[in-house]
mmCIF file of C-alpha atoms in Angstrom:
data_model
loop_
_atom_site.group_PDB
_atom_site.id
_atom_site.type_symbol
_atom_site.label_atom_id
_atom_site.label_comp_id
_atom_site.label_asym_id
_atom_site.label_seq_id
_atom_site.Cartn_x
_atom_site.Cartn_y
_atom_site.Cartn_z
ATOM 1 C CA MET O 1 16.314 1.839 7.160
ATOM 2 C CA THR O 2 15.969 4.724 4.742
ATOM 3 C CA PHE O 3 15.184 3.984 1.155
ATOM 4 C CA GLN O 4 15.647 6.192 -1.993
ATOM 5 C CA SER O 5 12.904 4.787 -4.240
ATOM 6 C CA LEU O 6 10.512 3.400 -1.654
ATOM 7 C CA ILE O 7 8.380 4.839 1.014
ATOM 8 C CA LEU O 8 7.482 2.460 3.934
ATOM 9 C CA GLU O 9 4.630 3.113 6.200
ATOM 10 C CA GLU O 10 3.290 0.965 9.070
ATOM 11 C CA ASN O 11 -0.567 1.255 9.557
ATOM 12 C CA GLY O 12 -1.248 -1.185 12.469
ATOM 13 C CA PRO O 13 -0.433 -4.725 11.202
ATOM 14 C CA ILE O 14 -0.070 -3.691 7.745
ATOM 15 C CA LEU O 15 3.018 -2.514 5.933
ATOM 16 C CA ILE O 16 2.394 -0.042 2.886
ATOM 17 C CA VAL O 17 5.346 -0.159 0.447
ATOM 18 C CA THR O 18 5.014 2.725 -2.167
ATOM 19 C CA ILE O 19 7.223 2.818 -5.201
ATOM 20 C CA ASN O 20 8.276 6.561 -5.328
ATOM 21 C CA ARG O 21 9.569 7.511 -8.700
ATOM 22 C CA PRO O 22 6.726 9.677 -9.923
ATOM 23 C CA GLU O 23 8.970 11.508 -12.356
ATOM 24 C CA ALA O 24 9.607 8.133 -14.132
ATOM 25 C CA LEU O 25 5.922 6.815 -13.546
ATOM 26 C CA ASN O 26 7.635 4.683 -10.943
ATOM 27 C CA ALA O 27 9.405 2.631 -13.496
ATOM 28 C CA LEU O 28 11.332 -0.411 -12.291
ATOM 29 C CA ASN O 29 15.273 0.103 -12.242
ATOM 30 C CA LYS O 30 18.156 -1.445 -10.503
ATOM 31 C CA MET O 31 17.447 0.662 -7.262
ATOM 32 C CA VAL O 32 13.862 -0.337 -7.024
ATOM 33 C CA PHE O 33 14.731 -4.004 -7.264
ATOM 34 C CA ASP O 34 17.616 -3.615 -4.707
ATOM 35 C CA GLU O 35 15.414 -1.979 -2.335
ATOM 36 C CA LEU O 36 12.496 -4.193 -2.764
ATOM 37 C CA GLU O 37 14.790 -7.099 -2.081
ATOM 38 C CA MET O 38 16.012 -5.399 1.077
ATOM 39 C CA VAL O 39 12.429 -5.086 2.270
ATOM 40 C CA PHE O 40 11.216 -8.553 1.509
ATOM 41 C CA ARG O 41 14.440 -10.512 2.257
ATOM 42 C CA ASP O 42 15.948 -8.628 5.196
ATOM 43 C CA GLU O 43 13.375 -6.192 6.888
ATOM 44 C CA LEU O 44 10.008 -7.938 6.670
ATOM 45 C CA PRO O 45 11.059 -11.208 8.428
ATOM 46 C CA LYS O 46 12.365 -9.022 11.416
ATOM 47 C CA MET O 47 8.878 -7.191 11.590
ATOM 48 C CA GLN O 48 7.007 -9.705 13.683
ATOM 49 C CA GLN O 49 3.889 -7.442 14.046
ATOM 50 C CA ILE O 50 3.322 -7.189 10.294
ATOM 51 C CA ARG O 51 0.421 -9.326 9.011
ATOM 52 C CA GLY O 52 0.275 -8.101 5.503
ATOM 53 C CA VAL O 53 1.775 -5.861 2.854
ATOM 54 C CA ILE O 54 0.359 -3.544 0.287
ATOM 55 C CA ILE O 55 2.564 -2.439 -2.793
ATOM 56 C CA THR O 56 1.283 0.656 -4.595
ATOM 57 C CA GLY O 57 2.751 3.577 -6.622
ATOM 58 C CA SER O 58 3.164 7.214 -5.931
ATOM 59 C CA GLY O 59 1.225 9.782 -7.834
ATOM 60 C CA GLU O 60 -2.040 9.587 -9.638
ATOM 61 C CA LYS O 61 -0.879 8.183 -13.074
ATOM 62 C CA ALA O 62 0.997 4.882 -12.393
ATOM 63 C CA PHE O 63 1.378 1.845 -10.304
ATOM 64 C CA VAL O 64 4.547 1.002 -12.119
ATOM 65 C CA ALA O 65 4.503 2.032 -15.783
ATOM 66 C CA GLY O 66 7.138 -0.609 -16.727
ATOM 67 C CA ALA O 67 10.741 -1.342 -16.609
ATOM 68 C CA ASP O 68 13.407 1.498 -17.039
ATOM 69 C CA ILE O 69 14.287 0.726 -20.686
ATOM 70 C CA LYS O 70 17.079 3.194 -20.597
ATOM 71 C CA GLU O 71 18.932 0.915 -18.233
ATOM 72 C CA PHE O 72 19.129 -2.117 -20.626
ATOM 73 C CA ALA O 73 18.714 -0.584 -24.015
ATOM 74 C CA ASN O 74 22.371 -1.358 -24.952
ATOM 75 C CA PHE O 75 22.644 -4.745 -23.222
ATOM 76 C CA GLY O 76 23.810 -7.905 -24.941
ATOM 77 C CA ALA O 77 22.275 -11.338 -24.364
ATOM 78 C CA GLU O 78 24.372 -12.163 -21.310
ATOM 79 C CA GLN O 79 23.725 -8.947 -19.540
ATOM 80 C CA ALA O 80 19.948 -8.982 -20.376
ATOM 81 C CA THR O 81 19.546 -12.588 -19.210
ATOM 82 C CA ALA O 82 21.183 -11.714 -15.845
ATOM 83 C CA LEU O 83 18.942 -8.711 -15.574
ATOM 84 C CA SER O 84 15.764 -10.821 -16.163
ATOM 85 C CA LEU O 85 16.900 -13.435 -13.586
ATOM 86 C CA ARG O 86 17.635 -10.729 -11.087
ATOM 87 C CA GLY O 87 14.242 -9.233 -11.317
ATOM 88 C CA GLN O 88 12.529 -12.668 -11.341
ATOM 89 C CA GLY O 89 14.393 -13.391 -8.133
ATOM 90 C CA VAL O 90 13.032 -10.316 -6.373
ATOM 91 C CA LEU O 91 9.607 -11.131 -7.538
ATOM 92 C CA PHE O 92 9.863 -14.584 -6.228
ATOM 93 C CA LEU O 93 10.611 -13.050 -2.786
ATOM 94 C CA ILE O 94 7.207 -11.272 -3.055
ATOM 95 C CA GLU O 95 5.341 -14.293 -4.348
ATOM 96 C CA ASN O 96 6.807 -16.427 -1.508
ATOM 97 C CA CYS O 97 6.302 -13.907 1.185
ATOM 98 C CA HIS O 98 5.113 -15.343 4.515
ATOM 99 C CA VAL O 99 2.421 -12.734 4.829
ATOM 100 C CA PRO O 100 -0.090 -11.800 2.069
ATOM 101 C CA VAL O 101 0.935 -9.084 -0.310
ATOM 102 C CA ILE O 102 -1.622 -7.069 -2.292
ATOM 103 C CA ALA O 103 -0.885 -4.801 -5.242
ATOM 104 C CA ALA O 104 -3.082 -1.588 -4.962
ATOM 105 C CA VAL O 105 -2.930 -0.736 -8.739
ATOM 106 C CA ASN O 106 -3.711 3.022 -8.979
ATOM 107 C CA GLY O 107 -2.765 3.545 -12.584
ATOM 108 C CA PHE O 108 -0.653 2.122 -15.402
ATOM 109 C CA ALA O 109 0.647 -1.451 -14.670
ATOM 110 C CA LEU O 110 2.479 -2.248 -17.849
ATOM 111 C CA GLY O 111 5.337 -4.590 -18.588
ATOM 112 C CA GLY O 112 7.354 -4.893 -15.499
ATOM 113 C CA GLY O 113 4.596 -3.118 -13.509
ATOM 114 C CA CYS O 114 2.007 -5.771 -14.619
ATOM 115 C CA GLU O 115 4.694 -8.495 -13.647
ATOM 116 C CA LEU O 116 5.136 -6.836 -10.312
ATOM 117 C CA ALA O 117 1.394 -6.857 -9.649
ATOM 118 C CA MET O 118 1.076 -10.424 -10.810
ATOM 119 C CA ALA O 119 3.776 -11.613 -8.229
ATOM 120 C CA CYS O 120 1.506 -10.216 -5.474
ATOM 121 C CA HIS O 121 -0.970 -12.659 -3.932
ATOM 122 C CA MET O 122 -3.910 -10.318 -4.755
ATOM 123 C CA ARG O 123 -4.564 -7.259 -6.883
ATOM 124 C CA ILE O 124 -7.038 -4.407 -6.150
ATOM 125 C CA ALA O 125 -7.526 -2.121 -9.223
ATOM 126 C CA GLY O 126 -8.761 1.527 -9.298
ATOM 127 C CA ALA O 127 -11.144 2.366 -11.828
ATOM 128 C CA LYS O 128 -8.461 4.026 -14.042
ATOM 129 C CA ALA O 129 -5.903 1.296 -13.759
ATOM 130 C CA LYS O 130 -4.550 -0.199 -17.098
ATOM 131 C CA PHE O 131 -2.779 -3.541 -17.414
ATOM 132 C CA GLY O 132 -0.607 -4.956 -20.377
ATOM 133 C CA GLN O 133 2.496 -6.784 -21.344
ATOM 134 C CA PRO O 134 3.660 -4.609 -24.438
ATOM 135 C CA GLU O 135 7.085 -5.960 -24.690
ATOM 136 C CA VAL O 136 6.709 -7.349 -28.171
ATOM 137 C CA ASN O 137 6.343 -3.730 -29.401
ATOM 138 C CA LEU O 138 9.817 -3.359 -28.265
ATOM 139 C CA GLY O 139 11.194 -6.526 -29.883
ATOM 140 C CA LEU O 140 11.281 -8.229 -26.515
ATOM 141 C CA THR O 141 9.640 -11.044 -24.558
ATOM 142 C CA PRO O 142 8.525 -10.136 -20.980
ATOM 143 C CA GLY O 143 11.579 -10.635 -18.669
ATOM 144 C CA TYR O 144 10.121 -10.846 -15.218
ATOM 145 C CA ALA O 145 8.014 -13.911 -15.642
ATOM 146 C CA GLY O 146 5.151 -12.244 -17.522
ATOM 147 C CA THR O 147 4.716 -15.141 -19.718
ATOM 148 C CA GLN O 148 4.444 -17.512 -16.842
ATOM 149 C CA ARG O 149 2.327 -15.696 -14.294
ATOM 150 C CA LEU O 150 -0.062 -14.187 -16.877
ATOM 151 C CA ILE O 151 -1.009 -17.618 -18.015
ATOM 152 C CA GLN O 152 -1.430 -18.988 -14.541
ATOM 153 C CA LEU O 153 -3.940 -16.125 -13.592
ATOM 154 C CA VAL O 154 -6.181 -15.767 -16.661
ATOM 155 C CA GLY O 155 -5.325 -19.132 -18.596
ATOM 156 C CA LYS O 156 -3.770 -19.627 -22.019
ATOM 157 C CA THR O 157 -6.746 -18.379 -23.937
ATOM 158 C CA PHE O 158 -6.664 -14.754 -22.805
ATOM 159 C CA GLY O 159 -2.962 -14.768 -21.704
ATOM 160 C CA ILE O 160 -1.606 -15.702 -25.253
ATOM 161 C CA GLU O 161 -3.805 -12.927 -26.706
ATOM 162 C CA LEU O 162 -2.578 -10.172 -24.434
ATOM 163 C CA LEU O 163 1.091 -11.331 -24.767
ATOM 164 C CA LEU O 164 1.031 -11.523 -28.504
ATOM 165 C CA THR O 165 -1.058 -8.388 -29.265
ATOM 166 C CA ALA O 166 0.497 -6.171 -26.603
ATOM 167 C CA ARG O 167 -3.127 -4.906 -26.065
ATOM 168 C CA ILE O 168 -3.555 -2.719 -22.994
ATOM 169 C CA ILE O 169 -6.798 -3.561 -21.013
ATOM 170 C CA ASP O 170 -8.661 -1.441 -18.486
ATOM 171 C CA ALA O 171 -9.626 -2.412 -14.922
ATOM 172 C CA GLU O 172 -13.081 -3.879 -15.854
ATOM 173 C CA GLU O 173 -11.660 -6.366 -18.425
ATOM 174 C CA ALA O 174 -8.856 -7.196 -16.032
ATOM 175 C CA PHE O 175 -11.397 -8.179 -13.567
ATOM 176 C CA ARG O 176 -13.579 -10.055 -16.096
ATOM 177 C CA ILE O 177 -10.657 -12.260 -17.143
ATOM 178 C CA GLY O 178 -9.440 -12.969 -13.595
ATOM 179 C CA LEU O 179 -6.423 -10.742 -13.467
ATOM 180 C CA VAL O 180 -7.571 -8.630 -10.486
ATOM 181 C CA ASN O 181 -9.638 -9.437 -7.568
ATOM 182 C CA LYS O 182 -11.610 -6.193 -7.218
ATOM 183 C CA VAL O 183 -12.169 -3.008 -9.212
ATOM 184 C CA VAL O 184 -12.781 0.018 -6.828
ATOM 185 C CA GLU O 185 -13.351 3.702 -6.933
ATOM 186 C CA GLN O 186 -10.228 5.469 -8.068
ATOM 187 C CA GLY O 187 -8.194 6.449 -4.912
ATOM 188 C CA GLN O 188 -9.764 3.629 -2.905
ATOM 189 C CA GLU O 189 -7.098 0.954 -3.704
ATOM 190 C CA VAL O 190 -5.112 1.059 -0.665
ATOM 191 C CA ALA O 191 -8.101 1.378 1.772
ATOM 192 C CA THR O 192 -9.807 -1.643 0.165
ATOM 193 C CA ALA O 193 -6.457 -3.623 0.323
ATOM 194 C CA MET O 194 -6.296 -2.767 4.030
ATOM 195 C CA GLU O 195 -9.839 -3.923 4.672
ATOM 196 C CA ILE O 196 -8.861 -7.399 3.121
ATOM 197 C CA LEU O 197 -5.620 -7.580 5.030
ATOM 198 C CA ASN O 198 -7.156 -6.593 8.362
ATOM 199 C CA VAL O 199 -9.486 -9.515 7.869
ATOM 200 C CA ILE O 200 -6.661 -11.851 7.238
ATOM 201 C CA ALA O 201 -4.686 -10.322 10.210
ATOM 202 C CA GLN O 202 -7.083 -11.896 12.447
ATOM 203 C CA LYS O 203 -6.426 -15.494 11.302
ATOM 204 C CA ALA O 204 -3.500 -17.716 12.488
ATOM 205 C CA PRO O 205 -0.312 -16.296 10.950
ATOM 206 C CA ILE O 206 1.419 -19.572 10.825
ATOM 207 C CA ALA O 207 -1.591 -21.201 8.945
ATOM 208 C CA ILE O 208 -1.658 -18.119 6.551
ATOM 209 C CA ALA O 209 2.101 -18.575 5.797
ATOM 210 C CA LYS O 210 1.739 -22.323 5.331
ATOM 211 C CA THR O 211 -1.338 -21.842 2.990
ATOM 212 C CA ILE O 212 0.565 -19.436 0.769
ATOM 213 C CA HIS O 213 3.370 -21.864 0.675
ATOM 214 C CA CYS O 214 0.961 -24.619 -0.391
ATOM 215 C CA ILE O 215 -0.740 -22.560 -3.141
ATOM 216 C CA ASN O 216 2.705 -21.757 -4.632
ATOM 217 C CA THR O 217 3.829 -25.366 -4.490
ATOM 218 C CA PHE O 218 1.005 -26.044 -7.114
ATOM 219 C CA TYR O 219 3.156 -24.158 -9.709
ATOM 220 C CA ASN O 220 6.458 -25.834 -8.518
ATOM 221 C CA LYS O 221 7.110 -28.639 -11.123
ATOM 222 C CA GLU O 222 9.589 -30.239 -8.750
ATOM 223 C CA LYS O 223 7.168 -30.809 -5.844
ATOM 224 C CA ASP O 224 3.948 -32.663 -5.183
ATOM 225 C CA GLY O 225 1.548 -30.027 -4.039
ATOM 226 C CA PHE O 226 -0.967 -32.624 -2.530
ATOM 227 C CA TYR O 227 1.722 -34.176 -0.340
ATOM 228 C CA GLU O 228 3.021 -30.750 0.617
ATOM 229 C CA GLU O 229 -0.283 -29.705 1.717
ATOM 230 C CA ALA O 230 -0.562 -32.847 3.926
ATOM 231 C CA VAL O 231 2.796 -32.127 5.518
ATOM 232 C CA GLN O 232 1.907 -28.530 6.205
ATOM 233 C CA PHE O 233 -1.392 -29.557 7.607
ATOM 234 C CA GLY O 234 0.349 -31.976 9.943
ATOM 235 C CA LEU O 235 2.890 -29.167 11.120
ATOM 236 C CA CYS O 236 0.086 -26.805 11.771
ATOM 237 C CA THR O 237 -1.343 -29.220 14.371
ATOM 238 C CA GLU O 238 1.793 -28.823 16.535
ATOM 239 C CA THR O 239 1.415 -25.037 16.965
ATOM 240 C CA ASP O 240 0.061 -23.208 19.890
ATOM 241 C CA ASP O 241 -2.162 -21.307 17.405
ATOM 242 C CA PHE O 242 -3.920 -24.633 16.369
ATOM 243 C CA LYS O 243 -4.562 -25.468 19.959
ATOM 244 C CA GLU O 244 -5.986 -21.935 20.568
ATOM 245 C CA GLY O 245 -8.017 -22.033 17.323
ATOM 246 C CA THR O 246 -9.631 -25.388 18.145
ATOM 247 C CA THR O 247 -10.319 -24.404 21.776
ATOM 248 C CA ALA O 248 -11.813 -21.110 20.851
ATOM 249 C CA PHE O 249 -13.998 -22.819 18.362
ATOM 250 C CA ILE O 250 -15.302 -25.322 20.980
ATOM 251 C CA GLU O 251 -15.761 -22.564 23.487
ATOM 252 C CA LYS O 252 -17.523 -20.290 20.945
ATOM 253 C CA ARG O 253 -15.196 -17.433 21.279
ATOM 254 C CA LYS O 254 -12.851 -15.528 19.205
ATOM 255 C CA ALA O 255 -9.329 -17.062 18.921
ATOM 256 C CA ASP O 256 -6.384 -14.996 20.144
ATOM 257 C CA PHE O 257 -3.593 -16.126 17.956
ATOM 258 C CA LYS O 258 0.099 -15.609 19.034
ATOM 259 C CA ASN O 259 1.971 -16.623 16.046
ATOM 260 C CA LYS O 260 3.387 -19.583 17.776
#
Protein backbone atom coordinates (compact mmCIF):
# COMPACT_ATOMS: atom_id res chain seq x y z
CA MET A 1 0.00 0.00 0.00
CA THR A 2 1.23 3.50 -0.89
CA PHE A 3 0.94 6.30 1.65
CA GLN A 4 1.16 10.04 1.14
CA SER A 5 2.25 11.13 4.62
CA LEU A 6 4.06 8.01 5.83
CA ILE A 7 7.10 6.04 4.70
CA LEU A 8 7.12 2.35 5.66
CA GLU A 9 10.33 0.33 5.67
CA GLU A 10 10.88 -3.24 6.82
CA ASN A 11 14.24 -3.98 8.40
CA GLY A 12 14.22 -7.66 9.29
CA PRO A 13 11.46 -8.18 11.87
CA ILE A 14 11.13 -4.43 12.49
CA LEU A 15 8.76 -2.04 10.70
CA ILE A 16 9.91 1.58 10.61
CA VAL A 17 7.10 4.11 10.16
CA THR A 18 8.33 7.59 9.29
CA ILE A 19 5.92 10.52 9.39
CA ASN A 20 6.90 12.38 6.26
CA ARG A 21 5.68 15.98 6.30
CA PRO A 22 8.99 17.80 6.85
CA GLU A 23 7.65 21.03 5.35
CA ALA A 24 5.12 21.12 8.23
CA LEU A 25 7.54 19.70 10.82
CA ASN A 26 5.56 16.44 10.50
CA ALA A 27 2.47 18.00 12.09
CA LEU A 28 -0.45 15.64 12.63
CA ASN A 29 -3.38 16.20 10.29
CA LYS A 30 -6.32 14.13 9.10
CA MET A 31 -4.23 12.34 6.47
CA VAL A 32 -1.56 11.31 9.00
CA PHE A 33 -4.20 9.93 11.36
CA ASP A 34 -6.00 8.14 8.52
CA GLU A 35 -2.79 6.50 7.36
CA LEU A 36 -1.60 5.59 10.86
CA GLU A 37 -4.98 3.94 11.37
CA MET A 38 -4.55 1.95 8.17
CA VAL A 39 -1.10 0.78 9.26
CA PHE A 40 -2.01 -0.29 12.80
CA ARG A 41 -5.57 -1.50 12.20
CA ASP A 42 -5.34 -3.04 8.73
CA GLU A 43 -1.78 -3.66 7.58
CA LEU A 44 0.20 -4.64 10.67
CA PRO A 45 -2.06 -7.56 11.71
CA LYS A 46 -1.35 -9.13 8.30
CA MET A 47 2.44 -8.75 8.65
CA GLN A 48 3.11 -11.89 10.66
CA GLN A 49 6.88 -11.47 10.30
CA ILE A 50 6.93 -8.13 12.13
CA ARG A 51 7.98 -8.24 15.79
CA GLY A 52 8.24 -4.53 16.54
CA VAL A 53 7.51 -1.06 15.17
CA ILE A 54 9.47 2.19 15.27
CA ILE A 55 7.73 5.51 14.72
CA THR A 56 9.92 8.49 13.84
CA GLY A 57 9.78 11.78 11.94
CA SER A 58 11.46 12.82 8.71
CA GLY A 59 14.07 15.55 8.65
CA GLU A 60 16.37 16.73 11.41
CA LYS A 61 14.11 19.18 13.25
CA ALA A 62 11.02 17.32 14.38
CA PHE A 63 9.58 14.02 15.42
CA VAL A 64 6.13 15.61 15.28
CA ALA A 65 5.97 19.30 16.14
CA GLY A 66 2.27 19.14 17.04
CA ALA A 67 -1.17 19.02 15.52
CA ASP A 68 -1.95 20.93 12.34
CA ILE A 69 -3.74 23.86 13.97
CA LYS A 70 -5.02 25.20 10.65
CA GLU A 71 -7.31 22.17 10.39
CA PHE A 72 -9.34 23.00 13.48
CA ALA A 73 -8.82 26.73 14.06
CA ASN A 74 -12.46 27.44 13.14
CA PHE A 75 -14.07 24.35 14.69
CA GLY A 76 -16.92 24.53 17.17
CA ALA A 77 -17.28 22.31 20.23
CA GLU A 78 -18.94 19.39 18.44
CA GLN A 79 -16.41 19.24 15.62
CA ALA A 80 -13.48 19.64 18.00
CA THR A 81 -14.73 16.90 20.30
CA ALA A 82 -15.07 14.55 17.33
CA LEU A 83 -11.54 15.46 16.18
CA SER A 84 -10.17 14.73 19.65
CA LEU A 85 -11.94 11.38 19.91
CA ARG A 86 -10.77 10.43 16.44
CA GLY A 87 -7.13 11.13 17.33
CA GLN A 88 -7.46 9.31 20.63
CA GLY A 89 -8.85 6.28 18.81
CA VAL A 90 -5.82 6.07 16.52
CA LEU A 91 -3.41 6.45 19.45
CA PHE A 92 -5.26 3.66 21.28
CA LEU A 93 -4.50 1.42 18.29
CA ILE A 94 -0.81 2.15 18.79
CA GLU A 95 -0.94 1.74 22.57
CA ASN A 96 -2.75 -1.60 22.24
CA CYS A 97 -0.64 -2.89 19.35
CA HIS A 98 0.25 -6.57 19.75
CA VAL A 99 3.93 -5.87 19.07
CA PRO A 100 6.03 -3.29 20.92
CA VAL A 101 6.10 0.20 19.42
CA ILE A 102 9.00 2.56 20.12
CA ALA A 103 9.00 6.29 19.38
CA ALA A 104 12.40 7.36 18.03
CA VAL A 105 12.18 11.05 18.90
CA ASN A 106 14.61 12.93 16.69
CA GLY A 107 13.51 16.51 17.40
CA PHE A 108 10.46 18.42 18.55
CA ALA A 109 7.69 16.30 20.12
CA LEU A 110 5.20 18.94 21.13
CA GLY A 111 1.45 18.80 21.68
CA GLY A 112 0.11 16.04 19.49
CA GLY A 113 3.65 14.90 18.83
CA CYS A 114 4.29 14.35 22.51
CA GLU A 115 0.93 12.58 22.74
CA LEU A 116 1.88 10.29 19.86
CA ALA A 117 5.21 9.48 21.51
CA MET A 118 3.47 8.75 24.82
CA ALA A 119 1.07 6.32 23.12
CA CYS A 120 4.09 4.23 22.08
CA HIS A 121 5.33 1.61 24.51
CA MET A 122 8.80 3.15 24.81
CA ARG A 123 10.53 6.37 23.82
CA ILE A 124 14.14 6.87 22.69
CA ALA A 125 15.19 10.52 22.56
CA GLY A 126 17.98 12.07 20.57
CA ALA A 127 20.11 14.59 22.43
CA LYS A 128 18.35 17.50 20.71
CA ALA A 129 14.79 16.25 21.32
CA LYS A 130 12.29 18.57 22.99
CA PHE A 131 9.03 17.60 24.69
CA GLY A 132 6.02 19.55 25.85
CA GLN A 133 2.27 20.03 25.98
CA PRO A 134 1.89 23.74 25.12
CA GLU A 135 -1.85 23.68 24.42
CA VAL A 136 -2.79 26.14 27.18
CA ASN A 137 -0.81 28.77 25.25
CA LEU A 138 -3.50 28.43 22.57
CA GLY A 139 -6.41 28.44 24.97
CA LEU A 140 -6.82 24.67 24.68
CA THR A 141 -6.44 21.51 26.69
CA PRO A 142 -4.50 18.64 25.11
CA GLY A 143 -6.87 16.69 22.89
CA TYR A 144 -5.16 13.37 22.19
CA ALA A 145 -4.98 12.15 25.82
CA GLY A 146 -2.02 14.25 26.90
CA THR A 147 -3.59 14.95 30.28
CA GLN A 148 -4.03 11.22 30.84
CA ARG A 149 -0.81 9.64 29.57
CA LEU A 150 1.60 12.29 30.85
CA ILE A 151 0.32 11.75 34.39
CA GLN A 152 0.61 7.98 33.94
CA LEU A 153 4.21 8.25 32.78
CA VAL A 154 5.71 10.94 35.01
CA GLY A 155 3.22 11.21 37.87
CA LYS A 156 0.97 14.08 38.90
CA THR A 157 3.74 16.19 40.44
CA PHE A 158 5.72 16.70 37.22
CA GLY A 159 2.77 16.17 34.89
CA ILE A 160 0.57 18.95 36.24
CA GLU A 161 3.49 21.39 36.17
CA LEU A 162 4.25 20.67 32.51
CA LEU A 163 0.59 20.75 31.49
CA LEU A 164 -0.21 24.04 33.25
CA THR A 165 2.99 25.94 32.50
CA ALA A 166 3.32 24.67 28.89
CA ARG A 167 7.05 24.42 29.59
CA ILE A 168 9.19 22.71 26.95
CA ILE A 169 11.78 20.31 28.34
CA ASP A 170 14.91 18.84 26.82
CA ALA A 171 15.81 15.18 26.45
CA GLU A 172 17.82 14.97 29.67
CA GLU A 173 14.98 16.34 31.78
CA ALA A 174 12.53 14.05 29.99
CA PHE A 175 14.76 11.13 30.99
CA ARG A 176 15.09 12.34 34.57
CA ILE A 177 11.34 12.49 35.13
CA GLY A 178 10.67 9.18 33.38
CA LEU A 179 9.14 10.38 30.12
CA VAL A 180 11.76 8.66 27.96
CA ASN A 181 13.66 5.38 28.32
CA LYS A 182 17.00 6.50 26.93
CA VAL A 183 18.78 9.58 25.62
CA VAL A 184 21.19 8.83 22.79
CA GLU A 185 23.50 10.70 20.45
CA GLN A 186 21.55 12.67 17.87
CA GLY A 187 20.88 10.50 14.83
CA GLN A 188 21.10 7.22 16.78
CA GLU A 189 17.44 7.12 17.84
CA VAL A 190 16.26 4.57 15.27
CA ALA A 191 19.36 2.39 15.61
CA THR A 192 18.93 2.25 19.39
CA ALA A 193 15.24 1.44 19.08
CA MET A 194 16.14 -1.35 16.66
CA GLU A 195 18.61 -2.83 19.15
CA ILE A 196 15.88 -3.02 21.78
CA LEU A 197 13.29 -4.45 19.41
CA ASN A 198 15.70 -7.05 18.04
CA VAL A 199 16.17 -8.32 21.61
CA ILE A 200 12.41 -8.46 22.12
CA ALA A 201 11.99 -10.17 18.73
CA GLN A 202 13.79 -13.22 20.16
CA LYS A 203 11.12 -13.69 22.82
CA ALA A 204 7.82 -15.54 22.50
CA PRO A 205 5.55 -13.28 20.36
CA ILE A 206 2.30 -14.44 21.96
CA ALA A 207 3.72 -13.83 25.44
CA ILE A 208 4.90 -10.37 24.38
CA ALA A 209 1.44 -9.48 23.07
CA LYS A 210 -0.27 -10.74 26.21
CA THR A 211 2.18 -8.86 28.44
CA ILE A 212 1.41 -5.61 26.60
CA HIS A 213 -2.29 -6.35 27.06
CA CYS A 214 -1.85 -6.94 30.80
CA ILE A 215 0.15 -3.74 31.28
CA ASN A 216 -2.50 -1.68 29.51
CA THR A 217 -5.23 -3.31 31.61
CA PHE A 218 -3.73 -1.63 34.69
CA TYR A 219 -5.05 1.68 33.35
CA ASN A 220 -8.47 0.32 32.34
CA LYS A 221 -10.89 1.31 35.11
CA GLU A 222 -13.38 -1.31 33.92
CA LYS A 223 -11.06 -4.29 34.35
CA ASP A 224 -9.18 -6.03 37.16
CA GLY A 225 -5.59 -6.13 35.99
CA PHE A 226 -4.58 -8.78 38.51
CA TYR A 227 -7.29 -11.17 37.32
CA GLU A 228 -6.52 -10.38 33.68
CA GLU A 229 -2.87 -11.27 34.23
CA ALA A 230 -3.88 -14.63 35.71
CA VAL A 231 -6.11 -15.34 32.70
CA GLN A 232 -3.39 -14.43 30.19
CA PHE A 233 -0.84 -16.49 32.14
CA GLY A 234 -3.17 -19.45 31.86
CA LEU A 235 -3.75 -18.96 28.14
CA CYS A 236 -0.01 -18.83 27.51
CA THR A 237 0.40 -22.35 28.90
CA GLU A 238 -1.72 -23.68 26.04
CA THR A 239 0.59 -22.33 23.34
CA ASP A 240 3.29 -24.20 21.43
CA ASP A 241 5.65 -21.35 22.31
CA PHE A 242 5.23 -22.15 26.02
CA LYS A 243 6.09 -25.79 25.41
CA GLU A 244 9.08 -24.77 23.32
CA GLY A 245 10.26 -22.20 25.87
CA THR A 246 10.09 -24.56 28.82
CA THR A 247 11.67 -27.43 26.88
CA ALA A 248 14.51 -25.18 25.71
CA PHE A 249 15.06 -24.00 29.28
CA ILE A 250 15.30 -27.58 30.56
CA GLU A 251 17.56 -28.59 27.66
CA LYS A 252 19.70 -25.47 28.17
CA ARG A 253 19.36 -24.24 24.60
CA LYS A 254 17.94 -21.18 22.88
CA ALA A 255 14.19 -21.35 22.25
CA ASP A 256 12.89 -21.29 18.69
CA PHE A 257 9.50 -19.61 18.98
CA LYS A 258 6.96 -20.01 16.14
CA ASN A 259 4.25 -17.56 17.31
CA LYS A 260 1.84 -20.45 17.86
